[in-house]
């Protein structure tokens, strides 16, 4: 468990320094060790969101919400991205 905590700390510092690819790599290492790790999955979603890959971000936020339905931040992010996607894909709405 200490290994995961060490990786998470390193990844958090990288994220705060906006070294997103390095942070992503470390969060992915955590998910390889523990695929259901809530924080790592959420932060992978955050990184994809930061770099503009909304589809991947949404996928990870949904995974977090599936693992922990009461995860407020993930649920807010899901709503936010769905709103953005609905706005940019207005042709998907049925009149």
Protein backbone atom coordinates (compact mmCIF):
# COMPACT_ATOMS: atom_id res chain seq x y z
CA UNK A 1 0.00 0.00 0.00
CA UNK A 2 2.91 2.36 0.64
CA UNK A 3 3.94 1.99 -2.99
CA UNK A 4 0.56 3.30 -4.13
CA UNK A 5 0.76 6.24 -1.70
CA UNK A 6 4.25 7.12 -2.96
CA UNK A 7 3.09 7.04 -6.58
CA UNK A 8 -0.01 9.11 -5.74
CA UNK A 9 2.06 11.78 -4.01
CA UNK A 10 4.45 11.99 -6.96
CA UNK A 11 1.54 12.15 -9.42
CA UNK A 12 -0.21 14.87 -7.39
CA UNK A 13 2.90 17.04 -7.42
CA UNK A 14 3.28 16.51 -11.17
CA UNK A 15 -0.36 17.43 -11.74
CA UNK A 16 0.02 20.61 -9.67
CA UNK A 17 3.08 21.49 -11.74
CA UNK A 18 0.97 20.94 -14.89
CA UNK A 19 3.19 18.05 -15.96
CA UNK A 20 0.10 16.21 -17.12
CA UNK A 21 1.72 13.42 -19.14
CA UNK A 22 4.01 12.47 -16.25
CA UNK A 23 1.12 12.58 -13.79
CA UNK A 24 -1.05 10.53 -16.16
CA UNK A 25 1.63 7.86 -16.39
CA UNK A 26 1.87 7.61 -12.61
CA UNK A 27 -1.90 7.54 -12.05
CA UNK A 28 -2.09 4.77 -14.66
CA UNK A 29 0.51 2.81 -12.66
CA UNK A 30 -1.77 3.02 -9.63
CA UNK A 31 -4.73 1.77 -11.69
CA UNK A 32 -2.61 -1.14 -12.93
CA UNK A 33 -2.01 -2.11 -9.29
CA UNK A 34 -5.59 -1.38 -8.17
CA UNK A 35 -8.05 -0.97 -11.09
CA UNK A 36 -10.78 0.26 -8.71
CA UNK A 37 -8.68 2.99 -7.09
CA UNK A 38 -11.11 5.92 -6.90
CA UNK A 39 -8.63 8.79 -6.64
CA UNK A 40 -6.36 7.54 -9.44
CA UNK A 41 -9.28 6.96 -11.82
CA UNK A 42 -10.72 10.37 -11.01
CA UNK A 43 -7.39 12.10 -11.58
CA UNK A 44 -6.93 10.31 -14.91
CA UNK A 45 -10.28 11.84 -15.85
CA UNK A 46 -9.08 15.24 -14.62
CA UNK A 47 -5.93 15.04 -16.73
CA UNK A 48 -7.86 14.09 -19.86
CA UNK A 49 -10.20 16.99 -19.11
CA UNK A 50 -7.24 19.37 -18.74
CA UNK A 51 -5.71 18.31 -22.05
CA UNK A 52 -9.06 18.59 -23.82
CA UNK A 53 -9.95 14.93 -24.35
CA UNK A 54 -13.51 15.13 -23.12
CA UNK A 55 -14.49 11.62 -24.25
CA UNK A 56 -11.74 9.95 -22.22
CA UNK A 57 -12.38 12.27 -19.29
CA UNK A 58 -16.06 11.38 -19.32
CA UNK A 59 -15.22 7.68 -19.48
CA UNK A 60 -13.09 7.89 -16.33
CA UNK A 61 -15.60 10.07 -14.48
CA UNK A 62 -18.31 7.52 -15.27
CA UNK A 63 -16.04 4.71 -14.05
CA UNK A 64 -15.53 6.57 -10.76
CA UNK A 65 -19.28 7.16 -10.43
CA UNK A 66 -19.93 3.47 -11.09
CA UNK A 67 -17.41 2.51 -8.40
CA UNK A 68 -18.65 5.13 -5.95
CA UNK A 69 -22.10 6.49 -6.92
CA UNK A 70 -21.95 9.22 -4.26
CA UNK A 71 -18.68 10.70 -5.60
CA UNK A 72 -19.84 14.32 -5.91
CA UNK A 73 -16.95 15.65 -7.98
CA UNK A 74 -17.23 12.86 -10.57
CA UNK A 75 -20.99 13.35 -10.84
CA UNK A 76 -20.59 17.11 -11.29
CA UNK A 77 -17.94 16.57 -13.97
CA UNK A 78 -20.21 14.10 -15.79
CA UNK A 79 -23.03 16.66 -15.83
CA UNK A 80 -20.68 19.42 -16.93
CA UNK A 81 -19.18 17.45 -19.81
CA UNK A 82 -22.59 16.21 -20.91
CA UNK A 83 -23.79 19.83 -20.97
CA UNK A 84 -20.76 20.87 -23.03
CA UNK A 85 -21.20 17.97 -25.43
CA UNK A 86 -24.92 18.68 -25.76
CA UNK A 87 -24.12 22.31 -26.59
CA UNK A 88 -21.57 21.43 -29.25
CA UNK A 89 -23.65 18.56 -30.63
CA UNK A 90 -27.01 20.26 -30.82
CA UNK A 91 -27.82 18.28 -33.98
CA UNK A 92 -28.07 15.20 -31.74
CA UNK A 93 -31.20 16.60 -30.10
CA UNK A 94 -34.54 15.54 -31.50
CA UNK A 95 -36.90 18.45 -32.15
